[in-house]
XYZ file of C-alpha atoms in Angstrom:
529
model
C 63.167 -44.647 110.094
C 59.846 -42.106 109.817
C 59.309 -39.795 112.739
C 55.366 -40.125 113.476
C 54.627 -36.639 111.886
C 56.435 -37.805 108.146
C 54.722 -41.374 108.647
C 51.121 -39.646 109.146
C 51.836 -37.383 106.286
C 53.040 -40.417 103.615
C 49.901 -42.060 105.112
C 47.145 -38.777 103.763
C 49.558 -38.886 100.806
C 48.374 -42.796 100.191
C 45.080 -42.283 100.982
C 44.852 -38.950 98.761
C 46.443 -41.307 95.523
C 44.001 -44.232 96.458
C 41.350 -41.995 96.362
C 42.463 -39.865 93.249
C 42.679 -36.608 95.301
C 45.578 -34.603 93.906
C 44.259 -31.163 92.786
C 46.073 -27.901 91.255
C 49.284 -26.907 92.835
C 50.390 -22.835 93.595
C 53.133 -23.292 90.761
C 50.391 -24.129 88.727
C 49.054 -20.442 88.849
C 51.979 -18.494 86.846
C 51.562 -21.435 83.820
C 49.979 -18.437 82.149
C 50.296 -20.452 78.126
C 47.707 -22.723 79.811
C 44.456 -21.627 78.226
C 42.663 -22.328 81.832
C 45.050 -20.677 83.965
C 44.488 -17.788 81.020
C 40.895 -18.008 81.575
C 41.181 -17.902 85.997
C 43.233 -14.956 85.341
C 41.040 -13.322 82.858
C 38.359 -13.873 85.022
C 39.717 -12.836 88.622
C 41.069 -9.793 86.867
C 37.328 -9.346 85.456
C 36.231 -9.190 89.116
C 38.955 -7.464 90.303
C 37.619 -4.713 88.524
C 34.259 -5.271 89.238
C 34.962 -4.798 93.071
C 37.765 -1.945 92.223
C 34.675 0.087 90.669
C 32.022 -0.882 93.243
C 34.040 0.390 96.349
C 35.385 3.067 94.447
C 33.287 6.259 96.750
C 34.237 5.058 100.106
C 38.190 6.066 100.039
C 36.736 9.555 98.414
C 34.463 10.282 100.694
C 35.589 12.404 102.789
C 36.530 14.798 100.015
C 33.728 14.410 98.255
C 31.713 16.069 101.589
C 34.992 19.177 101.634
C 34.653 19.876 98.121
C 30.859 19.909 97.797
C 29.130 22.850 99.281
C 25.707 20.278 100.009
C 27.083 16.935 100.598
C 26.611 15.822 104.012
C 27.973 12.811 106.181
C 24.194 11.905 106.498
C 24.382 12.014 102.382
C 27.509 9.744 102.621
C 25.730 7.166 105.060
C 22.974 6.941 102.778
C 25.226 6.321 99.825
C 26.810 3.410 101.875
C 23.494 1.828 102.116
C 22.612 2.246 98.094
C 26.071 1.402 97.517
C 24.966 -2.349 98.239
C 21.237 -2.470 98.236
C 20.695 -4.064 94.834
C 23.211 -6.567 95.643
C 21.160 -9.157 96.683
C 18.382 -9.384 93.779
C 21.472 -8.568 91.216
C 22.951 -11.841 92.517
C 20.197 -13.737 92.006
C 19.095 -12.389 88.500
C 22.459 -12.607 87.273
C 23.210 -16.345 88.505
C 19.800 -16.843 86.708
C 20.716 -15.155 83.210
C 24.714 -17.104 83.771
C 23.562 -20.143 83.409
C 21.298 -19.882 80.365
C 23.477 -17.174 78.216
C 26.922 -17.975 79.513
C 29.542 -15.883 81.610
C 32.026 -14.808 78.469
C 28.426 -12.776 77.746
C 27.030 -12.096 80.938
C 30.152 -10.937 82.742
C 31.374 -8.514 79.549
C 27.596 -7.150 79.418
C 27.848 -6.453 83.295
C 30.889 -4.520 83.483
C 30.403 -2.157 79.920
C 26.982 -1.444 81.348
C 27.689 -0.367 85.240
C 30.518 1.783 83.711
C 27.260 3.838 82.762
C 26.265 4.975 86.334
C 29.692 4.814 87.416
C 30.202 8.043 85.227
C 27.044 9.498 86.160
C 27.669 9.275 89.737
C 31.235 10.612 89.138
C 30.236 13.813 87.209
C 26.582 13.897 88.796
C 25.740 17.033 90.878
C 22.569 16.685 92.189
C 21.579 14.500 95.012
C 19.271 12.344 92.631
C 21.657 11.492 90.442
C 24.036 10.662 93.252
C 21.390 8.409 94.663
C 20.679 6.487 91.544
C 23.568 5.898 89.807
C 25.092 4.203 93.089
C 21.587 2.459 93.804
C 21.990 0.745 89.952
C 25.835 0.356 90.285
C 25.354 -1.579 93.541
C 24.380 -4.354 91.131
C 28.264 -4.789 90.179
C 28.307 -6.652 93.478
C 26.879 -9.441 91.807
C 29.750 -9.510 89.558
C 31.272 -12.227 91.711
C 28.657 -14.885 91.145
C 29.823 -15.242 87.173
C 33.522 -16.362 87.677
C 32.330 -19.243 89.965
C 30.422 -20.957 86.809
C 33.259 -19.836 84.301
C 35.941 -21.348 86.667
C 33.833 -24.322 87.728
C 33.664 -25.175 83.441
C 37.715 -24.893 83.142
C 38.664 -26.792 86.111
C 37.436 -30.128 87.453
C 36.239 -31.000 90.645
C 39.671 -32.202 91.954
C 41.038 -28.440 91.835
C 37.876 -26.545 91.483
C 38.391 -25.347 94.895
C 42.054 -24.000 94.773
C 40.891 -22.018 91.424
C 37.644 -21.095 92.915
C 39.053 -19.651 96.073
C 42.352 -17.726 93.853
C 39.301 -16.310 91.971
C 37.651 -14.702 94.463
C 40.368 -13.908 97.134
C 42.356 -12.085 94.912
C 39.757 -10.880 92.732
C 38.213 -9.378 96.117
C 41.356 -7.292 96.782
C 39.720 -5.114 94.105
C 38.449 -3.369 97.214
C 41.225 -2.359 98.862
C 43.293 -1.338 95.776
C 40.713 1.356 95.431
C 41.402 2.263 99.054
C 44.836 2.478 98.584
C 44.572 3.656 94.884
C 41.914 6.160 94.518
C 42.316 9.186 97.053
C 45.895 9.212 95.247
C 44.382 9.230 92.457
C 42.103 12.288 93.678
C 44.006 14.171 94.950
C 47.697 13.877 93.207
C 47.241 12.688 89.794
C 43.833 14.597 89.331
C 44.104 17.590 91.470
C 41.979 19.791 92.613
C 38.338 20.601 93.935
C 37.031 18.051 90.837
C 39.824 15.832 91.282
C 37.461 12.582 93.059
C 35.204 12.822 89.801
C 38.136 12.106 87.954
C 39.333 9.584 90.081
C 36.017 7.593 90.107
C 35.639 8.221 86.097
C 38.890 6.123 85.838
C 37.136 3.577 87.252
C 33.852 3.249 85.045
C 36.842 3.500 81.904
C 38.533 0.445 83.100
C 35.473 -1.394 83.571
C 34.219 -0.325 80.147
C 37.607 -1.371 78.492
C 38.269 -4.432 80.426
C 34.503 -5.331 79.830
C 35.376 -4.753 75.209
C 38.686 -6.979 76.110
C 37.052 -9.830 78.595
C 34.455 -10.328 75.486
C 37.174 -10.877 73.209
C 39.245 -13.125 74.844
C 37.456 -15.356 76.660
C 35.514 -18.848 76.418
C 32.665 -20.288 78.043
C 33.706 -23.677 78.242
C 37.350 -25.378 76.912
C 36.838 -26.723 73.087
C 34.249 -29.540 72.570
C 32.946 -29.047 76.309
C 28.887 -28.065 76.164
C 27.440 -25.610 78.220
C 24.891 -26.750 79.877
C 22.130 -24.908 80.742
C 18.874 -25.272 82.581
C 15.373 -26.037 81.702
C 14.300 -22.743 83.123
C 15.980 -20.251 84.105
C 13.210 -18.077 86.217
C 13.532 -19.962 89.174
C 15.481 -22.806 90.590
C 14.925 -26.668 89.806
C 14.353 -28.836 92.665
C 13.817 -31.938 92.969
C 11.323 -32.947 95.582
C 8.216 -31.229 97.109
C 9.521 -31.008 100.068
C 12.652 -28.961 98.594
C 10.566 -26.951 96.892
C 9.254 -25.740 100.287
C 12.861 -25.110 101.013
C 13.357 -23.186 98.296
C 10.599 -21.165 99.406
C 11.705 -20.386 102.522
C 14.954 -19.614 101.807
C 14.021 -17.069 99.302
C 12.190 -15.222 102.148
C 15.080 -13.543 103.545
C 16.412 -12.311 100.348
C 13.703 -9.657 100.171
C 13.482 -9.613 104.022
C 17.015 -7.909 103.410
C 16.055 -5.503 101.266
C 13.311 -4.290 103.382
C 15.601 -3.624 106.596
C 18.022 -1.433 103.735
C 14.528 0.477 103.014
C 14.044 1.216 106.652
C 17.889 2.282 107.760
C 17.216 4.671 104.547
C 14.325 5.698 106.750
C 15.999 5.794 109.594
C 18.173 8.283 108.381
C 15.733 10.594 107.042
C 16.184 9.706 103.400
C 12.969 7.842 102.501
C 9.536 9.226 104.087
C 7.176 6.728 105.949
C 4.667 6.574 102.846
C 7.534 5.467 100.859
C 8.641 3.163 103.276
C 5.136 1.321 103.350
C 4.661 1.506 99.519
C 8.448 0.046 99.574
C 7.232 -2.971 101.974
C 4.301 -3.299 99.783
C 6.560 -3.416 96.776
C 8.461 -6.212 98.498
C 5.758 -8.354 99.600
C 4.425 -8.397 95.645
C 8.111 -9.318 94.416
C 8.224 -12.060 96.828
C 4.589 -13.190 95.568
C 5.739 -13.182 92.242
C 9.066 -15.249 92.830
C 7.061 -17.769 94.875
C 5.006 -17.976 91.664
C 8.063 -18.695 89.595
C 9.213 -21.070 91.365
C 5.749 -22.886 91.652
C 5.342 -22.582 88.181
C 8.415 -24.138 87.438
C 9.000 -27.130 89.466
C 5.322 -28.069 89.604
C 4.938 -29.565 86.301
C 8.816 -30.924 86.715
C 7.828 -32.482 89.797
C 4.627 -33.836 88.389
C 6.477 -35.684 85.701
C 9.043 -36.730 87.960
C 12.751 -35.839 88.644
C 15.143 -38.857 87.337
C 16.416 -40.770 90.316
C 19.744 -39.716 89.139
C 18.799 -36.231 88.364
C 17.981 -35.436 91.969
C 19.488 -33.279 94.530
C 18.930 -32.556 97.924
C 18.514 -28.630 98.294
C 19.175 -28.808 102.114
C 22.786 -28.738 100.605
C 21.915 -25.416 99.242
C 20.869 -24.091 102.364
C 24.003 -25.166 104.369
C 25.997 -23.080 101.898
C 23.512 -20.471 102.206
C 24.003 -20.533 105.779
C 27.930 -20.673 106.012
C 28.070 -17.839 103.215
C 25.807 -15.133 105.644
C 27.531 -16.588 108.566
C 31.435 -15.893 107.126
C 31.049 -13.350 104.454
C 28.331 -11.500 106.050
C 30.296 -11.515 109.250
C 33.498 -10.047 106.979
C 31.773 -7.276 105.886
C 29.962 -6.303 109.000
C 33.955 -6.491 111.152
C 35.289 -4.555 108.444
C 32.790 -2.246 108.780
C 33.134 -1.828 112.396
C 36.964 -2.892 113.069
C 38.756 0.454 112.915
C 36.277 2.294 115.382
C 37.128 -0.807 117.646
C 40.609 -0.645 117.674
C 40.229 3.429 118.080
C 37.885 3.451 121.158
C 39.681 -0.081 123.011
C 43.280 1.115 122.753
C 43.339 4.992 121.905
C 44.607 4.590 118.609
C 44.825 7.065 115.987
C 42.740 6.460 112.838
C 45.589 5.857 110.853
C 46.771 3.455 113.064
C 43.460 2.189 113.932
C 42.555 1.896 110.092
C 46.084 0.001 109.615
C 45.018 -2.922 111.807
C 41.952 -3.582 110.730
C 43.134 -3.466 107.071
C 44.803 -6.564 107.885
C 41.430 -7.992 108.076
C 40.908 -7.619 104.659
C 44.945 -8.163 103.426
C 44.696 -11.681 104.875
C 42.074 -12.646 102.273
C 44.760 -12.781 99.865
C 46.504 -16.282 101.495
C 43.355 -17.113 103.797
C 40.532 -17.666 101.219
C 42.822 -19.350 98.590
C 44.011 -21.758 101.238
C 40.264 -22.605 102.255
C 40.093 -23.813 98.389
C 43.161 -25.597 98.727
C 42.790 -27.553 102.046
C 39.155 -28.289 100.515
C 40.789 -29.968 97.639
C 43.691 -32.223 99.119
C 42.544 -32.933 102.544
C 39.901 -35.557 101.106
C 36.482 -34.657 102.413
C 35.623 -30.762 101.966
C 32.330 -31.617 104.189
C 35.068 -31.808 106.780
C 37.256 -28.917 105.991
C 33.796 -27.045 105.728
C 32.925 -27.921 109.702
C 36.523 -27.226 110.803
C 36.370 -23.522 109.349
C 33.207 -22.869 110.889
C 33.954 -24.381 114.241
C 37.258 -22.019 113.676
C 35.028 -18.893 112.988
C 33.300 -19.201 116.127
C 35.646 -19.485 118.791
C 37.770 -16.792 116.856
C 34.561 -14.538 116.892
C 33.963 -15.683 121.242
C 37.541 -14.662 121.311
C 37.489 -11.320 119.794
C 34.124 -10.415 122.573
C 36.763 -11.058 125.739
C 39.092 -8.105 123.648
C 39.647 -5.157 125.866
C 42.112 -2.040 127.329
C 43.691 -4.787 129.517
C 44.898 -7.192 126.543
C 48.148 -6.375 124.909
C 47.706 -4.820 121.707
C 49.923 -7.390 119.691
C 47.322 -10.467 121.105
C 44.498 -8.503 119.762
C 45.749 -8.142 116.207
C 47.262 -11.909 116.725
C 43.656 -12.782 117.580
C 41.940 -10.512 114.729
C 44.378 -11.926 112.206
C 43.803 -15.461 113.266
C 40.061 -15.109 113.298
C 40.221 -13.692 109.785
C 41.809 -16.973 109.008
C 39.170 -18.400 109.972
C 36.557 -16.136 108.098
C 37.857 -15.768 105.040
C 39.339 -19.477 104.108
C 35.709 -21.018 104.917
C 34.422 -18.485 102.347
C 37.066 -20.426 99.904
C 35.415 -23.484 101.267
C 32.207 -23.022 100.888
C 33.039 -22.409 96.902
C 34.475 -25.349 96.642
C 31.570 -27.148 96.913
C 28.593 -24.840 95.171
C 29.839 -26.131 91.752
C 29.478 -29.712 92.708
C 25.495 -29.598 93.912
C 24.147 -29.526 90.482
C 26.436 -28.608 88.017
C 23.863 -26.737 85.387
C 22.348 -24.634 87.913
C 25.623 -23.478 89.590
C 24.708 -20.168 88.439
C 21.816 -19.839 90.764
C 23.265 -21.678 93.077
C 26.645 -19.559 93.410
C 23.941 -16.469 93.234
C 21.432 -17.591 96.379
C 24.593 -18.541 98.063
C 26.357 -15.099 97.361
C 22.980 -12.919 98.086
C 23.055 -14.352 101.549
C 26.614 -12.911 102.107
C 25.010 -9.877 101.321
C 21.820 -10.752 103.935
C 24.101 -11.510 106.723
C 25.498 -8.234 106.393
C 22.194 -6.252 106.150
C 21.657 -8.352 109.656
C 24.457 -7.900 111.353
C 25.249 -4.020 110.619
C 21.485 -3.975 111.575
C 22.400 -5.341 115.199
C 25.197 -3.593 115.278
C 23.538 -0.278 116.383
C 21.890 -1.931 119.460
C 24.445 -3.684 121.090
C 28.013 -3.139 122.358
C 31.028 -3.835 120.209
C 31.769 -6.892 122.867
C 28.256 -7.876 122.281
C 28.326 -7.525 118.342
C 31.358 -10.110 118.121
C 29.288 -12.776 120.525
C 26.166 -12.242 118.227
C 28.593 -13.168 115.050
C 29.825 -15.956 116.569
C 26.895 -17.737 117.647
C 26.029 -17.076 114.153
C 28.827 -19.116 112.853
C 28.337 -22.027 115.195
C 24.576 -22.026 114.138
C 25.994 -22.644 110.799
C 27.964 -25.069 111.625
C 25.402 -27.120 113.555
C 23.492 -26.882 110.293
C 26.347 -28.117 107.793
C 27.209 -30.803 110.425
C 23.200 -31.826 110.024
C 22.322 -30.786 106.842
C 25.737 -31.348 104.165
C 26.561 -34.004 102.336
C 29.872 -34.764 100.271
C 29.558 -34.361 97.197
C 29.556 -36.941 94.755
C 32.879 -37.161 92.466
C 34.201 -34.262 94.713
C 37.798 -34.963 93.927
C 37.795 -36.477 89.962
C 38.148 -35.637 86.693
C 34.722 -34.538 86.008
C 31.316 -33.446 87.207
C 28.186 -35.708 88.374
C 26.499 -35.838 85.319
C 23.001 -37.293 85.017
C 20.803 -38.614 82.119
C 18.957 -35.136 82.079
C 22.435 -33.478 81.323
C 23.407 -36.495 79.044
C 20.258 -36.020 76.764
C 20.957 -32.024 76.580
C 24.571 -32.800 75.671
C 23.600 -34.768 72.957
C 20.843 -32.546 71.485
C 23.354 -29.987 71.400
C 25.814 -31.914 69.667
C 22.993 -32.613 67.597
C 22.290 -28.741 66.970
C 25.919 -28.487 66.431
C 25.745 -31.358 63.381
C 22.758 -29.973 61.488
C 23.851 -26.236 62.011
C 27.227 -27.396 60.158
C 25.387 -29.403 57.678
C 23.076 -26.401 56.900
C 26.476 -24.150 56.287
C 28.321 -26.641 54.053
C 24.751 -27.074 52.012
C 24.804 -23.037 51.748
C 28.348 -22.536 50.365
């Protein structure tokens, strides 16, 4: 006789097998003579590095202001801002130049090149070179959007979500292994007043070796798999006029973002007000010139007419966009703010303080993997998607109410949940990117990641004119704005839980002239021999 809780559970278990549901299990992660569990690895390891690197001045940087006679705090904020201000358009060129050249090249190019400015800014010692080398190395950031494709060829939509999330959440962690890492680093292994230059030099020589290795050892796509790429690669394909205006729109904010970095660098005395016009000018030319792109790319496409099975709906694209500012952006903006919290509500010391809030960040280990994995076996990720974001918000309401009165072990109960929350529907919101339009995933993965970045710049932004009580109510009516606009706006994707991706007769033709390409360039090298 079943009790009702094992009769419900053979019941999803029947419905999962009916409906072909039965993606990658945890043990499946250590079958390391698997050439795609070699290739996750490869890859999360790839961004592990990429993130150990980017975040590798914040631990420091406190002895970076002792040690140098000039340095400043102010100098230190403004590094914080340059430290992600390229972010956003490096996400987007990057998810542009992924899907046309591939990520074995792309990612390998990305991390041998940032290793440049990563040594200049560790041996620079003059405020310019400070300022530059983080402004171009803030384009590591972007490093995240490649593993998504990579990962999305290997796996197939049944466990893409499990391996997407694993990717990312412990690829992420990157972060706070350099906190934890680095000042020993600094100050033990490579003492003395120089000691942080040495420290952050160790970390442009691991992304210059791993970058040499990941080129080696990696593959694109399993054997006899084709890449597929898009037609263009300058702007995004849609499918319809009207998403075309969608596209549009959504691009808006993208350099929106990048003028509110210009003026907190004004703000803080770093850029004059001439500069800060000629920036906005700057800005409203770039987004000219990307609404040209995209007009000259999907006009003539949408003149000859989009395939009935070659359409998409982009409002899918914007309900990931709007679930990636609303949890990641929200992520970044606690962290941010999370230790000071703790400090001021319950008299903490830092150390303490910082201790809590790390667990914000330690839960994305479990959290964001899970959000993958409950994506994959729980048979409708539209679902999981609305039950995360639903989460995040009354989390977030919760976290407002926090104050001197509450028990210190229910706030951190609360925090922890909340992060949950946060984190695992950032692992569900990656389980579905790959499965809008598999050969612009790329682009996809990068408008979805840039707008992580946005709701950062936003809420970090609001953050200076509003209480901490007040900040957490802002971020959650953030989250359930999202989810009103998944609940509206996202569909389930099609083939979400088989063997392979939606293909259409657009990606059928390019498979076969590539096969094609494949045949004569053979035939040419037999004729030569």
């Amino acid at each position: 006789m079943y009790s009702k809780r094992e009769t419900r559970r053979e019941k999803w278990r029947s419905m999962n097998r009916e409906e072909g549901v039965e993606g990658m299990k945890v043990s499946e992660l250590f079958a390391f003579r698997n050439e795609q569990i070699k290739m996750l690895h490869l890859t999360m390891i790839a961004f592990f590095i990429s993130f150990f690197t980017w975040f590798n001045m914040a631990p420091l940087a406190t002895t970076m202001v002792q040690s140098s006679a000039w340095l400043t705090k102010q100098h230190m904020a403004a590094l914080a801002i340059l430290n992600v201000a390229l972010t956003i358009p490096a996400r987007i060129i990057i998810g542009m130049l992924l899907d046309k050249y591939g990520p074995r090249i792309v990612f390998s190019s990305l991390l041998i090149v940032m290793s440049i400015p990563t040594f200049i800014f560790a041996f620079g010692d003059s405020w310019s070179q400070l300022a530059i080398s983080r402004l171009i190395l803030s384009s590591i950031g972007a490093s995240f959007v490649i593993g998504i494709r990579l990962v999305a060829e290997w796996f197939p939509p049944k466990s893409v979500g499990f391996a997407e999330a694993f990717y990312a959440g412990w690829g992420n962690f990157g972060s706070a292994a350099a906190a934890m890492l680095l000042p020993w680093l600094g100050l033990n292994l490579f003492a003395g007043p120089d000691g942080w230059r040495y420290a952050i030099a160790f970390t442009g020589l691991i992304c210059l070796l791993y970058g040499l290795l990941y080129y080696a050892l990696v593959k694109d796509t399993p054997d006899g798999k084709v890449y597929q790429r898009p037609r263009k690669i300058v702007a995004m394909e849609v499918s319809s006029w009207g998403d075309m205006i969608q596209l549009i729109l959504w691009t808006i904010p993208l350099v929106g973002a990048l003028g509110v970095t210009c003026w907190r660098l004004h703000g803080l005395g770093f850029i004059s007000e001439t500069t800060l016009y000629l920036t906005y000018a700057g800005l409203a030319l770039l987004l000219c010139y990307q609404i040209a792109r995209i007009l000259e790319v999907n006009i003539p496409i949408l003149r000859k007419g989009v395939p009935e099975d070659d359409r998409y709906k982009f409002r899918n694209v914007g309900a990931l966009n709007s679930t990636y500012f609303a949890n990641f952006g929200a992520e970044l903006a606690i962290v941010s703010m999370l230790p000071a919290f703790f400090q001021m509500i319950f008299s903490l010391s830092p150390t303490s303080a910082g201790l809590i809030a790390a667990s914000f960040a330690f839960v994305n280990l479990i959290a964001r993997p899970m959000g993958g994995w409950l994506s994959d076996r729980m048979g409708s990720r539209k679902k999981i998607m609305l039950i995360y974001m639903i989460g995040i918000s009354l989390g977030l309401l919760t976290m407002g109410f926090i104050n001197s009165e509450w028990p210190i072990y229910l706030a951190v109960a609360v925090t922890i949940l909340t992060s949950i929350f946060v984190q695992g529907a950032e692992g569900a919101t990656f389980a579905i990117v790959p499965m809008i339009k598999k050969r612009i995933t790329g682009q996809i993965a990068g408008m979805a990641g840039a707008y992580g970045n946005v709701g950062a710049v936003v809420y970090l932004t609001l953050y200076t004119m509003v209480t901490p009580q007040q900040f957490f109510f802002i971020l959650a009516t953030g989250a359930f704005t999202s989810f009103l606009i998944c609940w509206l706006m996202l569909e389930e994707p099609k083939n979400a839980f088989s063997e392979e991706y939606q293909l259409s007769s657009v990606d059928l033709e390019q498979i076969e002239e590539s096969n094609q390409s494949d045949l004569e360039k053979g035939q040419r090298k037999r004729k030569f021999a």
